[in-house]
């Protein structure tokens, strides 16, 4: 049996099926968490940010008009929420909850280190180039998906990526196609 | 000679993609969205700002037909004052009258006119005086005819 598409899940959620929303959460939480870990100056806030993104989705998807893909909507919300965090509007944790024992300090340290290195790598790029690199290279989205998420043409994505790769190579990055 | 630090993108990408949201995050989101949904409903039901806006809009709707009156500009004033007093009441945090209460309001009547005031000058009738002249002439003709 094939997995329901994001659009089908949103339609089911709008028809009153909360399970559909939970499927959306499970499907996209890791990608949004990774992106938030890189975008936020304090990567420990990534968890709170992802929670906030889905809270807004719960409220906002009721009026979703399918002009964009659901992930595009989630991605733009993620960018907005992380921007708010970085401007200090959400400095405090949304909710103090006991951490899962499986998410011990060692795991957190590894996560922080990977996110920190990616953040350091893309820091030399302009903001739009950074987005392209994150979506196209690290999240392995297609050019079309990246263009939709960023709200630009596919040609713009290719041009931004070309410049970004050239810059990263000049900074010592290897293994870029 | 400067040594350039290299970054293996493929390796970094593998490490990055190994990042996973904590196991408990989905459960936490589920609890939060359901609690949040209830809170949103309560908030919107008791929104005083929404009530104040609705009252002001209703007052404007009541006032609009009066502003359409062409004659007697002074008659508009009580209605405008009513809207202002409603707005002031809303700002003061007092109870906002409901729509039915606003519709049931009677507007202050315009001040009574003096007895000798005939009101706005009515346009002269098109045949002003002509009918009398015609009657007068007809009577004179009848008299002349009778005398002859």
Coordinates of C-alpha atoms in Angstrom, one line a residue:
Chain A
X1 CA 0.0 0.0 0.0
X2 CA 1.4 3.4 -1.0
X3 CA 1.9 6.1 1.6
X4 CA -0.6 9.0 1.3
X5 CA 0.8 12.1 -0.1
X6 CA 1.2 15.3 1.9
X7 CA -1.8 16.8 0.1
X8 CA -3.9 13.8 1.0
X9 CA -2.9 14.0 4.6
X10 CA -3.8 17.7 4.8
X11 CA -7.1 17.0 3.2
X12 CA -7.8 14.2 5.7
X13 CA -6.7 16.5 8.6
X14 CA -9.1 19.2 7.4
X15 CA -11.8 16.6 7.4
X16 CA -11.2 16.1 11.1
X17 CA -8.7 13.2 11.1
X18 CA -6.0 14.1 13.7
X19 CA -4.1 10.9 12.8
X20 CA -3.3 12.5 9.4
X21 CA -1.7 15.4 11.2
X22 CA 0.4 13.1 13.3
X23 CA 1.6 11.3 10.1
X24 CA 2.6 14.7 8.7
X25 CA 4.6 15.4 11.9
X26 CA 6.4 12.0 11.8
X27 CA 7.2 12.5 8.1
X28 CA 8.7 16.0 8.3
X29 CA 9.9 16.4 11.9
X30 CA 13.4 15.2 11.2
X31 CA 14.0 17.4 8.2
X32 CA 12.7 20.4 10.0
X33 CA 14.7 19.6 13.1
X34 CA 17.9 19.3 11.1
X35 CA 17.3 22.6 9.4
X36 CA 16.4 24.3 12.6
X37 CA 19.5 22.9 14.3
X38 CA 21.6 24.7 11.6
X39 CA 19.6 27.9 11.4
X40 CA 19.4 28.6 15.1
X41 CA 22.3 30.1 16.9
X42 CA 21.4 27.9 19.9
X43 CA 20.8 24.5 18.3
X44 CA 19.1 23.3 21.6
X45 CA 16.2 25.5 20.6
X46 CA 15.6 23.4 17.5
X47 CA 13.2 21.1 19.4
X48 CA 11.1 24.0 20.6
X49 CA 11.2 25.5 17.1
X50 CA 9.9 22.3 15.5
X51 CA 7.1 22.2 18.1
X52 CA 6.2 25.7 17.3
X53 CA 6.2 25.0 13.5
X54 CA 3.7 22.2 14.0
X55 CA 1.6 24.2 16.4
X56 CA 1.2 26.9 13.7
X57 CA 0.5 24.2 11.1
X58 CA -2.3 22.8 13.3
X59 CA -3.9 26.2 13.4
X60 CA -3.0 27.3 9.8
X61 CA -3.6 24.2 7.7
X62 CA -7.4 24.5 8.3
X63 CA -7.2 27.5 5.9
X64 CA -4.6 25.9 3.6
X65 CA -5.6 26.5 0.0
X66 CA -3.2 24.1 -1.7
X67 CA -1.5 26.9 -3.7
X68 CA 1.8 25.5 -2.5
X69 CA 2.9 22.0 -1.4
X70 CA 2.4 21.3 2.3
X71 CA 6.2 21.0 2.8
X72 CA 6.7 24.4 1.2
X73 CA 4.3 25.8 3.7
X74 CA 6.1 24.0 6.6
X75 CA 9.5 25.1 5.3
X76 CA 8.5 28.8 5.1
X77 CA 6.9 28.6 8.6
X78 CA 10.2 27.0 9.8
X79 CA 12.2 29.8 8.3
X80 CA 9.9 32.4 10.0
X81 CA 9.9 30.7 13.4
X82 CA 13.7 30.3 13.4
X83 CA 14.0 34.0 12.4
X84 CA 11.9 34.9 15.4
X85 CA 14.1 32.8 17.7
X86 CA 17.3 34.4 16.3
X87 CA 15.9 37.8 16.9
X88 CA 15.4 36.9 20.5
X89 CA 11.6 36.9 20.5
X90 CA 11.5 33.4 21.8
X91 CA 14.5 33.2 24.0
X92 CA 12.9 31.1 26.6
X93 CA 11.9 27.5 26.1
X94 CA 8.2 27.0 25.3
X95 CA 7.9 24.2 27.7
X96 CA 10.1 22.6 30.3
X97 CA 9.7 18.9 29.8
X98 CA 11.9 16.1 31.1
X99 CA 14.2 15.0 28.4
X100 CA 13.9 11.5 26.9
X101 CA 16.6 9.2 28.5
X102 CA 17.4 8.1 24.9
X103 CA 18.3 11.7 24.1
X104 CA 21.2 11.8 26.5
X105 CA 23.9 14.5 26.6
X106 CA 26.3 12.4 24.3
X107 CA 23.7 12.3 21.5
X108 CA 23.0 16.0 21.9
X109 CA 26.7 16.8 21.7
X110 CA 27.0 14.8 18.5
X111 CA 24.0 16.5 17.0
X112 CA 25.3 19.9 18.0
X113 CA 28.7 19.1 16.5
X114 CA 27.2 18.1 13.1
X115 CA 24.9 21.1 13.0
X116 CA 27.7 23.4 14.1
X117 CA 30.0 22.2 11.3
X118 CA 27.3 22.7 8.6
X119 CA 26.5 26.1 10.0
X120 CA 30.2 27.0 9.9
X121 CA 30.5 25.8 6.3
X122 CA 27.5 27.8 4.9
X123 CA 28.3 30.9 7.0
X124 CA 30.5 32.2 4.2
X125 CA 27.5 32.2 1.8
X126 CA 24.9 34.8 1.1
X127 CA 21.5 33.9 2.7
X128 CA 19.9 32.7 -0.5
X129 CA 22.9 30.7 -1.4
X130 CA 22.8 29.2 2.1
X131 CA 19.2 28.1 1.6
X132 CA 20.0 26.5 -1.7
X133 CA 22.9 24.6 -0.3
X134 CA 20.9 23.4 2.7
X135 CA 17.9 22.2 0.6
X136 CA 19.6 21.0 -2.5
X137 CA 22.8 19.5 -1.2
X138 CA 22.1 18.6 2.4
X139 CA 18.4 17.8 2.3
X140 CA 18.7 16.4 -1.3
X141 CA 15.6 18.1 -2.6
X142 CA 15.3 18.2 -6.3
X143 CA 15.8 21.5 -8.1
X144 CA 12.0 21.9 -8.6
X145 CA 11.3 21.2 -4.9
X146 CA 14.0 23.6 -3.8
X147 CA 12.5 26.3 -6.1
X148 CA 9.1 25.7 -4.7
X149 CA 10.3 25.9 -1.1
X150 CA 12.2 29.1 -1.8
X151 CA 9.5 30.6 -4.0
X152 CA 11.7 31.2 -7.0
X153 CA 12.4 29.9 -10.4
X154 CA 14.4 26.7 -11.1
X155 CA 16.9 28.8 -13.0
X156 CA 17.5 30.9 -10.0
X157 CA 18.1 27.8 -7.9
X158 CA 20.7 26.6 -10.4
X159 CA 22.4 30.0 -10.6
X160 CA 22.5 30.3 -6.8
X161 CA 23.8 26.8 -6.4
X162 CA 26.6 27.4 -9.0
X163 CA 27.8 30.4 -7.2
X164 CA 27.6 28.7 -3.8
X165 CA 29.5 25.7 -4.9
X166 CA 32.3 27.9 -6.4
X167 CA 32.5 29.8 -3.1
X168 CA 32.5 26.7 -1.0
X169 CA 35.3 25.2 -3.1
X170 CA 37.3 28.3 -2.7
X171 CA 36.9 27.8 1.0
X172 CA 38.3 24.2 0.8
X173 CA 35.1 22.2 0.4
X174 CA 35.7 18.9 -1.4
X175 CA 33.3 16.4 -2.8
X176 CA 30.9 18.9 -4.4
X177 CA 29.7 17.9 -7.8
Chain B
X1 CA 52.7 29.0 2.6
X2 CA 49.2 28.9 4.0
X3 CA 47.5 25.5 4.7
X4 CA 43.9 25.4 3.6
X5 CA 41.5 23.4 5.8
X6 CA 39.5 21.1 3.6
X7 CA 35.9 19.9 4.3
X8 CA 34.6 16.6 2.9
X9 CA 31.1 17.5 2.0
X10 CA 29.9 14.0 1.5
X11 CA 31.0 13.0 5.0
X12 CA 29.6 16.1 6.5
X13 CA 26.3 15.4 4.7
X14 CA 26.1 11.9 6.1
X15 CA 26.7 13.2 9.6
X16 CA 24.1 15.9 9.1
X17 CA 21.5 13.6 7.8
X18 CA 22.0 11.3 10.8
X19 CA 20.5 14.1 12.9
X20 CA 17.1 13.0 14.0
X21 CA 14.5 14.8 16.0
X22 CA 14.3 13.3 19.6
X23 CA 11.9 10.4 20.0
X24 CA 9.6 12.2 22.4
X25 CA 9.1 15.2 20.1
X26 CA 6.2 13.8 18.1
X27 CA 4.4 13.0 21.4
X28 CA 5.1 16.4 22.8
X29 CA 3.7 18.0 19.6
X30 CA 0.6 15.9 19.8
X31 CA -0.1 17.0 23.4
X32 CA 0.7 20.6 22.6
X33 CA -1.5 20.9 19.5
X34 CA -4.5 19.4 21.3
X35 CA -4.1 21.6 24.3
X36 CA -3.5 24.6 22.0
X37 CA -6.6 23.9 20.0
X38 CA -8.8 24.1 23.1
X39 CA -7.1 27.3 24.3
X40 CA -7.6 28.9 20.9
X41 CA -11.3 28.2 20.9
X42 CA -11.7 29.7 24.4
X43 CA -9.7 32.7 23.4
X44 CA -11.7 33.5 20.3
X45 CA -15.0 33.0 22.2
X46 CA -14.1 35.6 24.7
X47 CA -12.3 38.1 22.5
X48 CA -13.4 41.5 23.8
X49 CA -11.7 43.3 20.9
X50 CA -13.8 41.3 18.4
X51 CA -16.9 42.2 20.3
X52 CA -16.0 45.9 20.3
X53 CA -15.3 45.8 16.6
X54 CA -18.6 44.1 15.9
X55 CA -20.4 46.7 18.0
X56 CA -18.7 49.6 16.1
X57 CA -19.5 48.0 12.8
X58 CA -23.1 47.5 13.7
X59 CA -23.4 51.1 14.9
X60 CA -22.0 52.3 11.6
X61 CA -24.6 50.1 9.7
X62 CA -27.4 51.8 11.7
X63 CA -26.0 55.2 11.0
X64 CA -25.5 54.8 7.2
X65 CA -29.1 55.2 6.1
X66 CA -29.4 58.5 8.0
X67 CA -26.4 59.9 6.2
X68 CA -28.2 59.4 3.0
X69 CA -30.8 62.0 3.8
X70 CA -30.4 65.0 1.6
X71 CA -32.4 67.6 3.4
X72 CA -31.8 68.9 6.9
X73 CA -28.1 68.3 7.6
X74 CA -28.7 68.9 11.3
X75 CA -30.6 65.7 11.5
X76 CA -27.4 63.7 11.0
X77 CA -25.7 64.9 14.1
X78 CA -27.5 62.8 16.8
X79 CA -26.7 59.7 14.8
X80 CA -23.0 60.6 14.6
X81 CA -23.0 61.3 18.3
X82 CA -24.5 58.0 19.0
X83 CA -21.6 56.3 17.1
X84 CA -19.1 58.3 19.0
X85 CA -20.6 57.5 22.3
X86 CA -20.6 53.8 21.5
X87 CA -16.9 54.0 20.5
X88 CA -16.1 55.8 23.7
X89 CA -18.0 53.1 25.7
X90 CA -16.0 50.4 24.0
X91 CA -12.7 52.1 24.8
X92 CA -13.6 52.6 28.4
X93 CA -13.9 48.9 28.7
X94 CA -17.6 49.1 29.6
X95 CA -20.0 46.5 28.5
X96 CA -20.5 46.5 24.8
X97 CA -24.1 46.6 23.7
X98 CA -25.3 43.7 21.6
X99 CA -26.4 44.0 18.1
X100 CA -30.1 43.7 19.0
X101 CA -29.6 46.4 21.6
X102 CA -28.1 48.7 19.1
X103 CA -30.9 48.1 16.6
X104 CA -33.5 48.8 19.3
X105 CA -31.9 52.2 20.2
X106 CA -34.0 55.2 19.6
X107 CA -32.1 58.2 18.3
X108 CA -32.5 61.6 19.9
X109 CA -35.0 63.6 18.0
X110 CA -34.0 66.8 16.3
X111 CA -34.8 70.0 18.3
X112 CA -38.4 71.2 17.8
X113 CA -38.9 73.9 15.3
X114 CA -40.5 77.2 16.1
X115 CA -44.1 77.5 15.2
X116 CA -43.6 80.2 12.6
X117 CA -40.8 78.2 11.0
X118 CA -42.0 76.7 7.8
X119 CA -38.9 74.6 7.5
X120 CA -36.7 74.5 4.5
X121 CA -38.1 76.6 1.6
X122 CA -40.1 74.4 -0.6
X123 CA -39.6 74.8 -4.3
X124 CA -42.3 77.0 -5.8
X125 CA -45.0 75.1 -7.6
X126 CA -44.6 75.2 -11.3
X127 CA -48.0 77.0 -11.8
X128 CA -47.6 79.4 -8.9
X129 CA -50.2 82.2 -9.4
X130 CA -51.1 81.2 -12.9
X131 CA -54.1 79.1 -11.8
X132 CA -55.4 82.1 -9.7
X133 CA -54.9 84.4 -12.7
X134 CA -56.8 82.0 -14.9
X135 CA -59.7 81.7 -12.4
X136 CA -59.8 85.4 -12.0
X137 CA -59.8 86.0 -15.7
X138 CA -62.5 83.3 -16.1
X139 CA -64.7 85.0 -13.5
X140 CA -64.2 88.4 -15.0
X141 CA -65.2 87.0 -18.4
X142 CA -68.3 85.4 -16.9
X143 CA -69.3 88.7 -15.2
X144 CA -68.7 90.7 -18.4
X145 CA -70.8 88.1 -20.3
X146 CA -73.6 88.3 -17.8
X147 CA -73.6 92.1 -17.8
X148 CA -73.7 92.3 -21.6

